Amino acid sequence: MERIASAVGLPRSSTYHLLKAMISEGFVVHLPEEKRYGLGVAAFEIGSAYLRHDPLERLARPLLAQLVAEIGQTAHLGVLHGRELVYLLKEQPPRPVTLVTDVGVRLPATLTASGRALLAELPPAQVRALFPDAESFVRRTDQGPQTLTQLRRILADEKRQGYAVEDSYITPGFSSVASAAVDHAGHPAAAISVTFRTDAIPPNERLLLARRTRQAAEALTRRLRG
């Protein structure tokens, strides 16, 4: 806390009361093991609300349309909202399959490829702030991480390969691949994902989908950075 007080130029007592108020509102969390403070869920919600404004969607829509035209599968744009993934855009091929994902739908971030692609770009302390205990994790189809240790292991692997994969975590028989776009500060701004019937895409073609999805996310990153 001394470092925070020094950085903002306030007395230690004033800094303590401000931090206490921000903790009560969810903007800050205390990390006792590290003797530090981190961003709370409310801060993520405000950041996500800003990113859902029209400019992000306008930048991403042409990229999603091009991606769908090339691969013939449904593509989405999603952002983090606390522990959830919120879908902002959905582009479909001429003959789409029925999916639970749609604009405005919220799903557990840990179970979606988009959510984990974004979580993988967050600092470990922020991931821990979002998922402090077992109650923070949701199970939809008896799959997916159920502890912070499991989640961190998955995020590390997916960040290393550059994309996240989800197979029947949300809807049995459907899979998704996703990659995150980051802003000028290196923060995860949004994720582009592709969803398909698992039995319709051979394993070798899924790798191609993942690579093309990553390319679309990289293109969005360049657009976000101007």
Short mmCIF file of C-alpha atoms in Angstrom, two decimals:
data_model
loop_
_atom_site.label_atom_id
_atom_site.label_comp_id
_atom_site.label_asym_id
_atom_site.label_seq_id
_atom_site.Cartn_x
_atom_site.Cartn_y
_atom_site.Cartn_z
CA MET A 1 0.00 0.00 0.00
CA GLU A 2 2.94 2.31 0.64
CA ARG A 3 3.85 2.15 -3.07
CA ILE A 4 0.29 3.07 -4.07
CA ALA A 5 0.22 5.97 -1.60
CA SER A 6 3.52 7.23 -2.94
CA ALA A 7 2.45 6.89 -6.56
CA VAL A 8 -0.79 8.87 -6.10
CA GLY A 9 0.69 11.37 -3.64
CA LEU A 10 -1.75 10.70 -0.82
CA PRO A 11 -1.25 9.98 2.89
CA ARG A 12 -1.17 6.31 3.86
CA SER A 13 -4.41 6.61 5.83
CA SER A 14 -6.28 8.23 2.93
CA THR A 15 -4.99 5.57 0.53
CA TYR A 16 -6.14 2.82 2.89
CA HIS A 17 -9.69 4.21 3.09
CA LEU A 18 -9.88 4.66 -0.69
CA LEU A 19 -8.69 1.10 -1.29
CA LYS A 20 -11.19 -0.21 1.26
CA ALA A 21 -14.02 1.60 -0.53
CA MET A 22 -12.89 0.32 -3.93
CA ILE A 23 -12.69 -3.24 -2.57
CA SER A 24 -16.26 -2.99 -1.26
CA GLU A 25 -17.44 -1.93 -4.73
CA GLY A 26 -15.51 -4.68 -6.52
CA PHE A 27 -13.00 -2.45 -8.29
CA VAL A 28 -10.02 -3.73 -6.32
CA VAL A 29 -9.12 -7.05 -4.68
CA HIS A 30 -6.52 -7.64 -1.98
CA LEU A 31 -3.92 -10.33 -2.70
CA PRO A 32 -2.71 -11.21 0.81
CA GLU A 33 -0.10 -13.77 -0.25
CA GLU A 34 1.64 -11.16 -2.39
CA LYS A 35 0.84 -8.23 -0.10
CA ARG A 36 -0.46 -6.41 -3.15
CA TYR A 37 -3.72 -5.22 -4.71
CA GLY A 38 -5.19 -6.15 -8.08
CA LEU A 39 -8.10 -5.15 -10.32
CA GLY A 40 -11.51 -6.45 -9.29
CA VAL A 41 -14.42 -7.75 -11.35
CA ALA A 42 -16.10 -4.33 -11.53
CA ALA A 43 -13.03 -2.90 -13.26
CA PHE A 44 -13.20 -5.65 -15.87
CA GLU A 45 -16.91 -4.99 -16.38
CA ILE A 46 -16.33 -1.30 -17.06
CA GLY A 47 -13.49 -2.09 -19.43
CA SER A 48 -15.61 -4.61 -21.27
CA ALA A 49 -18.51 -2.16 -21.49
CA TYR A 50 -16.23 0.39 -23.15
CA LEU A 51 -14.93 -2.18 -25.60
CA ARG A 52 -18.47 -3.13 -26.61
CA HIS A 53 -18.95 0.29 -28.14
CA ASP A 54 -19.48 0.58 -31.86
CA PRO A 55 -15.82 1.17 -32.93
CA LEU A 56 -14.70 -2.31 -31.89
CA GLU A 57 -17.57 -3.96 -33.75
CA ARG A 58 -16.99 -1.85 -36.84
CA LEU A 59 -13.31 -2.78 -36.89
CA ALA A 60 -14.03 -6.48 -36.45
CA ARG A 61 -17.09 -7.02 -38.67
CA PRO A 62 -15.24 -7.02 -42.04
CA LEU A 63 -12.67 -9.45 -40.65
CA LEU A 64 -15.38 -11.85 -39.48
CA ALA A 65 -17.20 -11.61 -42.80
CA GLN A 66 -14.01 -12.41 -44.70
CA LEU A 67 -13.22 -15.30 -42.34
CA VAL A 68 -16.68 -16.85 -42.81
CA ALA A 69 -16.46 -16.46 -46.58
CA GLU A 70 -13.16 -18.34 -46.61
CA ILE A 71 -13.92 -21.19 -44.21
CA GLY A 72 -17.70 -21.61 -44.45
CA GLN A 73 -18.21 -21.79 -40.67
CA THR A 74 -19.81 -19.49 -38.10
CA ALA A 75 -17.53 -16.86 -36.56
CA HIS A 76 -18.01 -14.74 -33.43
CA LEU A 77 -16.52 -11.74 -31.71
CA GLY A 78 -16.58 -11.85 -27.91
CA VAL A 79 -15.32 -9.87 -24.92
CA LEU A 80 -14.84 -10.62 -21.25
CA HIS A 81 -17.46 -9.40 -18.79
CA GLY A 82 -16.23 -10.46 -15.38
CA ARG A 83 -16.14 -14.28 -15.40
CA GLU A 84 -18.32 -14.45 -18.50
CA LEU A 85 -17.77 -14.21 -22.24
CA VAL A 86 -20.24 -11.92 -24.03
CA TYR A 87 -20.80 -12.28 -27.78
CA LEU A 88 -20.89 -8.97 -29.68
CA LEU A 89 -20.96 -10.16 -33.28
CA LYS A 90 -21.99 -13.29 -35.13
CA GLU A 91 -21.32 -13.94 -38.81
CA GLN A 92 -22.79 -17.02 -40.47
CA PRO A 93 -22.31 -18.90 -43.75
CA PRO A 94 -25.25 -19.29 -46.19
CA ARG A 95 -26.30 -22.57 -44.54
CA PRO A 96 -25.58 -22.13 -40.84
CA VAL A 97 -26.08 -24.69 -38.10
CA THR A 98 -28.13 -23.82 -35.02
CA LEU A 99 -25.98 -22.66 -32.10
CA VAL A 100 -26.68 -21.39 -28.59
CA THR A 101 -24.19 -18.60 -29.20
CA ASP A 102 -25.72 -15.35 -30.40
CA VAL A 103 -25.21 -11.62 -29.98
CA GLY A 104 -25.70 -10.71 -26.32
CA VAL A 105 -25.45 -14.28 -25.04
CA ARG A 106 -23.22 -14.77 -22.00
CA LEU A 107 -21.38 -18.00 -21.26
CA PRO A 108 -18.80 -19.02 -18.63
CA ALA A 109 -15.45 -17.73 -19.86
CA THR A 110 -13.58 -20.83 -18.67
CA LEU A 111 -15.73 -23.10 -20.87
CA THR A 112 -15.51 -21.13 -24.12
CA ALA A 113 -12.53 -20.99 -26.45
CA SER A 114 -13.00 -17.22 -26.74
CA GLY A 115 -13.09 -16.74 -22.98
CA ARG A 116 -9.94 -18.74 -22.37
CA ALA A 117 -8.12 -17.05 -25.26
CA LEU A 118 -8.77 -13.73 -23.49
CA LEU A 119 -8.01 -15.04 -19.99
CA ALA A 120 -4.68 -16.38 -21.26
CA GLU A 121 -3.62 -12.79 -22.03
CA LEU A 122 -4.37 -11.50 -18.53
CA PRO A 123 -1.75 -11.29 -15.76
CA PRO A 124 -1.94 -14.28 -13.36
CA ALA A 125 -3.01 -12.04 -10.47
CA GLN A 126 -6.03 -10.81 -12.42
CA VAL A 127 -7.04 -14.36 -13.33
CA ARG A 128 -6.84 -15.28 -9.65
CA ALA A 129 -8.95 -12.25 -8.75
CA LEU A 130 -11.65 -13.44 -11.15
CA PHE A 131 -11.53 -17.06 -9.97
CA PRO A 132 -10.58 -17.00 -6.26
CA ASP A 133 -12.28 -20.27 -5.25
CA ALA A 134 -14.04 -23.41 -6.50
CA GLU A 135 -17.41 -21.62 -6.46
CA SER A 136 -16.11 -19.33 -9.20
CA PHE A 137 -16.09 -22.17 -11.74
CA VAL A 138 -19.14 -23.32 -13.69
CA ARG A 139 -19.64 -26.80 -15.14
CA ARG A 140 -22.05 -27.12 -18.06
CA THR A 141 -21.40 -30.53 -19.61
CA ASP A 142 -19.18 -32.15 -16.94
CA GLN A 143 -16.11 -30.76 -18.68
CA GLY A 144 -13.76 -27.84 -18.21
CA PRO A 145 -11.43 -26.61 -15.44
CA GLN A 146 -12.74 -26.70 -11.89
CA THR A 147 -9.79 -25.20 -10.00
CA LEU A 148 -7.43 -22.28 -10.50
CA THR A 149 -4.53 -24.70 -10.92
CA GLN A 150 -6.31 -26.55 -13.73
CA LEU A 151 -7.28 -23.27 -15.39
CA ARG A 152 -3.76 -21.88 -15.26
CA ARG A 153 -2.35 -25.05 -16.81
CA ILE A 154 -4.84 -24.86 -19.69
CA LEU A 155 -4.27 -21.13 -20.22
CA ALA A 156 -0.50 -21.59 -20.32
CA ASP A 157 -0.79 -24.31 -22.98
CA GLU A 158 -3.24 -22.34 -25.09
CA LYS A 159 -1.25 -19.12 -24.89
CA ARG A 160 1.84 -21.03 -26.00
CA GLN A 161 0.09 -22.37 -29.10
CA GLY A 162 -1.59 -19.05 -29.88
CA TYR A 163 -5.23 -20.20 -29.80
CA ALA A 164 -7.75 -21.89 -27.51
CA VAL A 165 -9.83 -24.98 -28.29
CA GLU A 166 -13.18 -26.06 -26.89
CA ASP A 167 -14.77 -29.42 -27.67
CA SER A 168 -18.32 -30.05 -26.41
CA TYR A 169 -17.84 -27.86 -23.30
CA ILE A 170 -20.88 -25.76 -24.25
CA THR A 171 -22.88 -27.94 -26.64
CA PRO A 172 -22.17 -31.64 -27.18
CA GLY A 173 -21.01 -32.31 -30.72
CA PHE A 174 -19.76 -28.79 -31.38
CA SER A 175 -16.23 -27.40 -31.13
CA SER A 176 -14.65 -23.96 -31.32
CA VAL A 177 -11.23 -22.44 -31.83
CA ALA A 178 -10.43 -18.86 -30.81
CA SER A 179 -7.63 -16.35 -30.65
CA ALA A 180 -7.39 -13.02 -28.83
CA ALA A 181 -6.76 -9.54 -30.21
CA VAL A 182 -4.88 -7.15 -27.93
CA ASP A 183 -4.89 -3.36 -27.78
CA HIS A 184 -1.97 -0.91 -27.84
CA ALA A 185 -1.29 -1.57 -24.15
CA GLY A 186 -1.17 -5.34 -24.64
CA HIS A 187 -4.50 -5.96 -22.90
CA PRO A 188 -6.92 -8.52 -24.39
CA ALA A 189 -9.59 -6.51 -26.17
CA ALA A 190 -11.69 -9.19 -27.87
CA ALA A 191 -11.53 -12.72 -29.22
CA ILE A 192 -12.43 -14.06 -32.64
CA SER A 193 -13.74 -17.61 -32.69
CA VAL A 194 -14.98 -20.19 -35.19
CA THR A 195 -17.57 -22.81 -34.21
CA PHE A 196 -18.25 -26.02 -36.14
CA ARG A 197 -19.73 -29.49 -35.84
CA THR A 198 -16.97 -31.68 -34.44
CA ASP A 199 -17.68 -34.60 -36.76
CA ALA A 200 -17.71 -32.34 -39.85
CA ILE A 201 -14.12 -31.12 -39.62
CA PRO A 202 -11.22 -33.65 -39.65
CA PRO A 203 -8.45 -33.03 -37.08
CA ASN A 204 -5.96 -31.82 -39.70
CA GLU A 205 -8.44 -29.23 -40.99
CA ARG A 206 -9.11 -27.96 -37.46
CA LEU A 207 -5.50 -26.84 -37.26
CA LEU A 208 -6.01 -24.83 -40.44
CA LEU A 209 -9.14 -23.26 -38.92
CA ALA A 210 -7.17 -22.36 -35.80
CA ARG A 211 -4.41 -20.76 -37.84
CA ARG A 212 -6.87 -18.75 -39.95
CA THR A 213 -8.70 -17.62 -36.81
CA ARG A 214 -5.42 -16.52 -35.28
CA GLN A 215 -4.62 -14.53 -38.43
CA ALA A 216 -7.98 -12.75 -38.16
CA ALA A 217 -7.29 -11.90 -34.51
CA GLU A 218 -3.85 -10.59 -35.42
CA ALA A 219 -5.46 -8.41 -38.10
CA LEU A 220 -7.87 -7.03 -35.49
CA THR A 221 -4.92 -6.32 -33.20
CA ARG A 222 -3.30 -4.25 -35.93
CA ARG A 223 -6.54 -2.34 -36.45
CA LEU A 224 -6.91 -1.65 -32.73
CA ARG A 225 -3.38 -0.30 -32.59
CA GLY A 226 -4.04 1.99 -35.54
#
